[in-house]
mmCIF file of C-alpha atoms in Angstrom:
data_model
loop_
_atom_site.group_PDB
_atom_site.id
_atom_site.type_symbol
_atom_site.label_atom_id
_atom_site.label_comp_id
_atom_site.label_asym_id
_atom_site.label_seq_id
_atom_site.Cartn_x
_atom_site.Cartn_y
_atom_site.Cartn_z
ATOM 1 C CA GLY A 1 57.354 41.989 13.228
ATOM 2 C CA GLU A 2 59.698 39.333 14.475
ATOM 3 C CA SER A 3 59.370 35.941 12.912
ATOM 4 C CA VAL A 4 60.671 32.437 12.946
ATOM 5 C CA GLY A 5 60.410 30.361 9.810
ATOM 6 C CA LEU A 6 61.481 27.122 8.301
ATOM 7 C CA HIS A 7 63.124 26.671 4.940
ATOM 8 C CA LEU A 8 61.204 23.719 3.583
ATOM 9 C CA PRO A 9 57.638 22.636 4.326
ATOM 10 C CA THR A 10 58.419 19.016 3.516
ATOM 11 C CA LEU A 11 61.477 16.774 3.564
ATOM 12 C CA SER A 12 61.773 13.148 2.503
ATOM 13 C CA VAL A 13 64.734 11.114 3.697
ATOM 14 C CA GLN A 14 65.764 7.507 3.186
ATOM 15 C CA GLU A 15 65.665 5.413 6.329
ATOM 16 C CA GLY A 16 69.149 5.261 7.843
ATOM 17 C CA ASP A 17 70.296 8.518 6.283
ATOM 18 C CA ASN A 18 70.845 11.726 8.213
ATOM 19 C CA SER A 19 68.193 14.466 8.148
ATOM 20 C CA ILE A 20 68.842 18.180 8.336
ATOM 21 C CA ILE A 21 65.977 20.556 9.072
ATOM 22 C CA ASN A 22 66.653 24.266 8.829
ATOM 23 C CA CYS A 23 65.154 27.297 10.491
ATOM 24 C CA ALA A 24 65.722 31.040 10.139
ATOM 25 C CA TYR A 25 64.831 33.772 12.586
ATOM 26 C CA SER A 26 64.725 37.520 12.278
ATOM 27 C CA ASN A 27 65.346 38.867 15.782
ATOM 28 C CA SER A 28 69.067 39.252 16.388
ATOM 29 C CA ALA A 29 68.380 39.575 20.117
ATOM 30 C CA SER A 30 66.787 36.126 20.345
ATOM 31 C CA ASP A 31 68.719 34.056 22.831
ATOM 32 C CA TYR A 32 66.899 30.774 23.401
ATOM 33 C CA PHE A 33 65.625 28.321 20.814
ATOM 34 C CA ILE A 34 63.794 25.027 21.096
ATOM 35 C CA TRP A 35 63.086 22.278 18.598
ATOM 36 C CA TYR A 36 59.819 20.385 18.875
ATOM 37 C CA LYS A 37 58.528 17.263 17.172
ATOM 38 C CA GLN A 38 54.815 16.852 16.610
ATOM 39 C CA GLU A 39 53.334 13.525 15.588
ATOM 40 C CA SER A 40 49.841 13.247 14.215
ATOM 41 C CA GLY A 41 47.212 13.691 16.905
ATOM 42 C CA LYS A 42 49.704 14.673 19.581
ATOM 43 C CA GLY A 43 51.051 17.839 21.126
ATOM 44 C CA PRO A 44 54.561 19.114 20.354
ATOM 45 C CA GLN A 45 57.277 17.103 22.057
ATOM 46 C CA PHE A 46 60.459 18.788 23.267
ATOM 47 C CA ILE A 47 63.550 17.525 21.424
ATOM 48 C CA ILE A 48 66.439 19.802 22.252
ATOM 49 C CA ASP A 49 67.144 23.430 23.074
ATOM 50 C CA ILE A 50 70.051 25.810 22.675
ATOM 51 C CA ARG A 51 70.956 29.180 24.124
ATOM 52 C CA SER A 52 72.732 31.918 22.252
ATOM 53 C CA ASN A 53 75.989 31.431 24.158
ATOM 54 C CA MET A 54 76.402 28.101 22.379
ATOM 55 C CA ASP A 55 76.956 27.175 18.718
ATOM 56 C CA LYS A 56 76.193 23.504 19.002
ATOM 57 C CA ARG A 57 74.409 21.134 21.306
ATOM 58 C CA GLN A 58 74.047 17.381 21.043
ATOM 59 C CA GLY A 59 71.443 15.002 22.305
ATOM 60 C CA GLN A 60 70.618 11.418 21.555
ATOM 61 C CA ARG A 61 70.845 11.140 17.731
ATOM 62 C CA VAL A 62 70.108 14.857 17.422
ATOM 63 C CA THR A 63 72.352 17.895 17.084
ATOM 64 C CA VAL A 64 71.299 21.522 16.954
ATOM 65 C CA LEU A 65 73.559 24.097 15.341
ATOM 66 C CA LEU A 66 73.119 27.825 15.854
ATOM 67 C CA ASN A 67 74.659 30.415 13.554
ATOM 68 C CA LYS A 68 73.978 33.820 15.074
ATOM 69 C CA THR A 69 75.743 35.665 12.269
ATOM 70 C CA VAL A 70 73.151 34.646 9.689
ATOM 71 C CA LYS A 71 70.370 34.008 12.228
ATOM 72 C CA HIS A 72 69.988 30.388 11.309
ATOM 73 C CA LEU A 73 69.653 27.151 13.215
ATOM 74 C CA SER A 74 69.415 23.567 12.117
ATOM 75 C CA LEU A 75 68.372 20.252 13.569
ATOM 76 C CA GLN A 76 70.321 17.214 12.485
ATOM 77 C CA ILE A 77 68.880 13.762 13.071
ATOM 78 C CA ALA A 78 71.342 10.917 12.675
ATOM 79 C CA ALA A 79 70.398 7.535 11.196
ATOM 80 C CA THR A 80 66.776 8.490 10.596
ATOM 81 C CA GLN A 81 64.196 5.922 11.669
ATOM 82 C CA PRO A 82 60.505 5.482 10.740
ATOM 83 C CA GLY A 83 59.543 6.839 14.158
ATOM 84 C CA ASP A 84 61.148 10.138 13.243
ATOM 85 C CA SER A 85 58.324 10.879 10.811
ATOM 86 C CA ALA A 86 56.611 13.970 12.151
ATOM 87 C CA VAL A 87 56.369 17.729 11.782
ATOM 88 C CA TYR A 88 59.350 19.560 13.258
ATOM 89 C CA PHE A 89 59.121 23.103 14.582
ATOM 90 C CA CYS A 90 61.748 25.503 15.756
ATOM 91 C CA ALA A 91 60.591 28.003 18.368
ATOM 92 C CA ASP A 92 62.079 31.236 19.624
ATOM 93 C CA ASN A 93 61.657 32.107 23.285
ATOM 94 C CA PHE A 94 62.867 35.681 23.019
ATOM 95 C CA GLY A 95 62.412 37.770 26.132
ATOM 96 C CA ASN A 96 61.173 34.801 28.146
ATOM 97 C CA GLU A 97 57.667 35.813 27.201
ATOM 98 C CA LYS A 98 56.286 33.302 24.772
ATOM 99 C CA LEU A 99 57.257 30.782 22.167
ATOM 100 C CA THR A 100 57.114 31.982 18.586
ATOM 101 C CA PHE A 101 56.911 28.985 16.296
ATOM 102 C CA GLY A 102 58.035 28.513 12.751
ATOM 103 C CA THR A 103 55.726 27.022 10.165
ATOM 104 C CA GLY A 104 57.097 23.520 10.508
ATOM 105 C CA THR A 105 58.779 20.944 8.273
ATOM 106 C CA ARG A 106 57.051 17.633 7.669
ATOM 107 C CA LEU A 107 59.687 14.896 7.674
ATOM 108 C CA THR A 108 58.793 11.725 5.811
ATOM 109 C CA ILE A 109 60.981 8.646 6.078
ATOM 110 C CA ILE A 110 61.254 6.487 2.978
ATOM 111 C CA PRO A 111 61.721 2.793 3.832
ATOM 112 C CA LYS B 1 56.228 12.150 36.795
ATOM 113 C CA ALA B 2 52.925 12.814 35.055
ATOM 114 C CA GLY B 3 52.961 15.029 31.986
ATOM 115 C CA VAL B 4 50.695 17.910 31.067
ATOM 116 C CA THR B 5 47.072 16.787 31.051
ATOM 117 C CA GLN B 6 44.392 18.482 28.994
ATOM 118 C CA THR B 7 40.692 17.766 29.147
ATOM 119 C CA PRO B 8 38.596 17.088 27.236
ATOM 120 C CA ARG B 9 40.500 15.671 24.248
ATOM 121 C CA TYR B 10 37.707 16.381 21.796
ATOM 122 C CA LEU B 11 34.818 18.821 21.828
ATOM 123 C CA ILE B 12 32.090 19.782 19.389
ATOM 124 C CA LYS B 13 30.245 23.025 19.973
ATOM 125 C CA THR B 14 27.742 25.168 18.096
ATOM 126 C CA ARG B 15 28.361 28.723 16.976
ATOM 127 C CA GLY B 16 27.510 31.203 19.692
ATOM 128 C CA GLN B 17 28.119 28.811 22.537
ATOM 129 C CA GLN B 18 30.968 29.079 24.995
ATOM 130 C CA VAL B 19 33.541 26.493 25.974
ATOM 131 C CA THR B 20 35.959 25.882 28.842
ATOM 132 C CA LEU B 21 39.130 23.853 28.433
ATOM 133 C CA SER B 22 41.246 22.567 31.286
ATOM 134 C CA CYS B 23 44.974 22.027 31.745
ATOM 135 C CA SER B 24 46.892 20.417 34.596
ATOM 136 C CA PRO B 25 50.608 21.230 34.401
ATOM 137 C CA ILE B 26 53.511 19.049 35.392
ATOM 138 C CA SER B 27 53.900 18.945 39.151
ATOM 139 C CA GLY B 28 56.077 21.823 40.291
ATOM 140 C CA HIS B 29 55.577 23.896 37.151
ATOM 141 C CA ARG B 30 54.018 27.256 37.857
ATOM 142 C CA SER B 31 53.864 28.668 34.334
ATOM 143 C CA VAL B 32 51.052 27.587 32.027
ATOM 144 C CA SER B 33 50.758 28.848 28.464
ATOM 145 C CA TRP B 34 48.006 28.305 25.921
ATOM 146 C CA TYR B 35 48.412 28.043 22.157
ATOM 147 C CA GLN B 36 46.024 27.706 19.254
ATOM 148 C CA GLN B 37 47.053 25.511 16.342
ATOM 149 C CA THR B 38 45.327 25.682 12.961
ATOM 150 C CA PRO B 39 46.472 24.534 9.510
ATOM 151 C CA GLY B 40 46.392 28.089 8.216
ATOM 152 C CA GLN B 41 47.980 30.030 11.073
ATOM 153 C CA GLY B 42 50.156 27.395 12.701
ATOM 154 C CA LEU B 43 50.891 27.602 16.406
ATOM 155 C CA GLN B 44 49.911 30.924 17.916
ATOM 156 C CA PHE B 45 50.351 32.094 21.476
ATOM 157 C CA LEU B 46 47.178 32.939 23.387
ATOM 158 C CA PHE B 47 48.311 33.786 26.917
ATOM 159 C CA GLU B 48 50.460 32.698 29.818
ATOM 160 C CA TYR B 49 49.689 32.437 33.505
ATOM 161 C CA PHE B 50 52.129 32.355 36.372
ATOM 162 C CA SER B 51 51.172 32.215 40.038
ATOM 163 C CA GLU B 52 47.522 32.876 39.203
ATOM 164 C CA THR B 53 48.336 36.035 37.210
ATOM 165 C CA GLN B 54 48.282 36.560 33.481
ATOM 166 C CA ARG B 55 51.876 37.363 32.640
ATOM 167 C CA ASN B 56 51.737 37.592 28.842
ATOM 168 C CA LYS B 57 49.025 37.850 26.247
ATOM 169 C CA GLY B 58 48.892 37.243 22.515
ATOM 170 C CA ASN B 59 46.845 38.967 19.842
ATOM 171 C CA PHE B 60 43.498 37.307 20.277
ATOM 172 C CA PRO B 61 40.118 38.961 20.838
ATOM 173 C CA GLY B 62 38.620 39.350 24.288
ATOM 174 C CA ARG B 63 36.399 36.321 23.694
ATOM 175 C CA PHE B 64 39.424 34.290 24.660
ATOM 176 C CA SER B 65 40.181 34.360 28.350
ATOM 177 C CA GLY B 66 41.858 32.236 30.943
ATOM 178 C CA ARG B 67 42.669 31.832 34.572
ATOM 179 C CA GLN B 68 44.966 29.895 36.828
ATOM 180 C CA PHE B 69 44.257 28.398 40.200
ATOM 181 C CA SER B 70 46.443 28.193 43.276
ATOM 182 C CA ASN B 71 47.433 24.618 42.383
ATOM 183 C CA SER B 72 48.680 25.921 38.986
ATOM 184 C CA ARG B 73 45.893 24.229 37.060
ATOM 185 C CA SER B 74 44.582 26.493 34.335
ATOM 186 C CA GLU B 75 41.430 26.909 32.318
ATOM 187 C CA MET B 76 40.768 28.821 29.153
ATOM 188 C CA ASN B 77 37.375 29.999 28.031
ATOM 189 C CA VAL B 78 36.119 30.988 24.619
ATOM 190 C CA SER B 79 32.795 32.782 24.491
ATOM 191 C CA THR B 80 30.473 33.334 21.540
ATOM 192 C CA LEU B 81 32.188 30.661 19.474
ATOM 193 C CA GLU B 82 32.816 31.248 15.788
ATOM 194 C CA LEU B 83 33.524 28.693 13.071
ATOM 195 C CA GLY B 84 37.068 30.027 12.859
ATOM 196 C CA ASP B 85 37.716 29.027 16.460
ATOM 197 C CA SER B 86 37.903 25.402 15.368
ATOM 198 C CA ALA B 87 41.441 24.385 16.224
ATOM 199 C CA LEU B 88 43.704 22.298 18.400
ATOM 200 C CA TYR B 89 44.213 24.122 21.689
ATOM 201 C CA LEU B 90 47.470 23.270 23.369
ATOM 202 C CA CYS B 91 48.627 23.906 26.878
ATOM 203 C CA ALA B 92 52.286 23.999 27.880
ATOM 204 C CA SER B 93 53.856 24.128 31.305
ATOM 205 C CA SER B 94 57.306 25.218 32.344
ATOM 206 C CA GLN B 95 59.179 26.300 35.415
ATOM 207 C CA ASP B 96 61.134 29.500 35.763
ATOM 208 C CA GLY B 97 64.811 28.818 36.166
ATOM 209 C CA THR B 98 67.494 30.817 37.944
ATOM 210 C CA GLY B 99 67.078 34.552 37.475
ATOM 211 C CA GLY B 100 63.764 34.071 35.723
ATOM 212 C CA ALA B 101 65.278 32.328 32.735
ATOM 213 C CA ARG B 102 62.783 30.000 31.215
ATOM 214 C CA THR B 103 63.235 26.297 30.913
ATOM 215 C CA GLU B 104 61.788 24.159 28.178
ATOM 216 C CA ALA B 105 58.001 24.086 27.834
ATOM 217 C CA PHE B 106 56.243 20.720 27.820
ATOM 218 C CA PHE B 107 53.007 20.381 25.909
ATOM 219 C CA GLY B 108 49.879 18.403 26.536
ATOM 220 C CA GLN B 109 48.041 16.364 23.886
ATOM 221 C CA GLY B 110 45.689 19.242 23.204
ATOM 222 C CA THR B 111 41.939 19.657 22.987
ATOM 223 C CA ARG B 112 40.496 19.415 19.501
ATOM 224 C CA LEU B 113 37.626 21.912 19.325
ATOM 225 C CA THR B 114 35.219 21.787 16.419
ATOM 226 C CA VAL B 115 32.654 24.555 16.027
ATOM 227 C CA VAL B 116 29.689 23.753 13.807
#
């Protein structure tokens, strides 16, 4: 079946450095992706989204890159802060039916 | 603008019992989706309601059901609870954009259900 996954279950980054979290998907027809951040004890929080007619989208301190050729997307967080510690999920909203989530990457910030 | 509200936040139930969880979406959002989150299976889609009708359904047994009211508030029900139903149940609301294209889904804090 179709799937969305993440490359690394955990990632540790020095405070102030940039973080890159990767995600792969299998459905070449997928056309809308969302990144979520989930802190302990909370629901997923929307970070940024991107549609398949774009390669890059920027938000505040975050950038999402989409490579449709290799079915890969990444979330870049600039100047990582302690508050960025969380689990990050990419989600595929193929067919406008439901969100299919990856397994998540736990980002830990080293002071 | 208030966010997605789920009640209760925590719940402990005994095997065999049933449970009802509630979700109030963001004002103006007509789509409400439910997800189950467990350490082993991650986030899995249960079902989605739009204008009081179930629009999509995931691969969960019939013990899991839901409904949506005219004010877009939604409830989900789990009957004959099993230990494996222990999970964080999340509700998300969104609004259909132009041409039916979806907009981003916003999640509530979730209801932590423990079955003993």
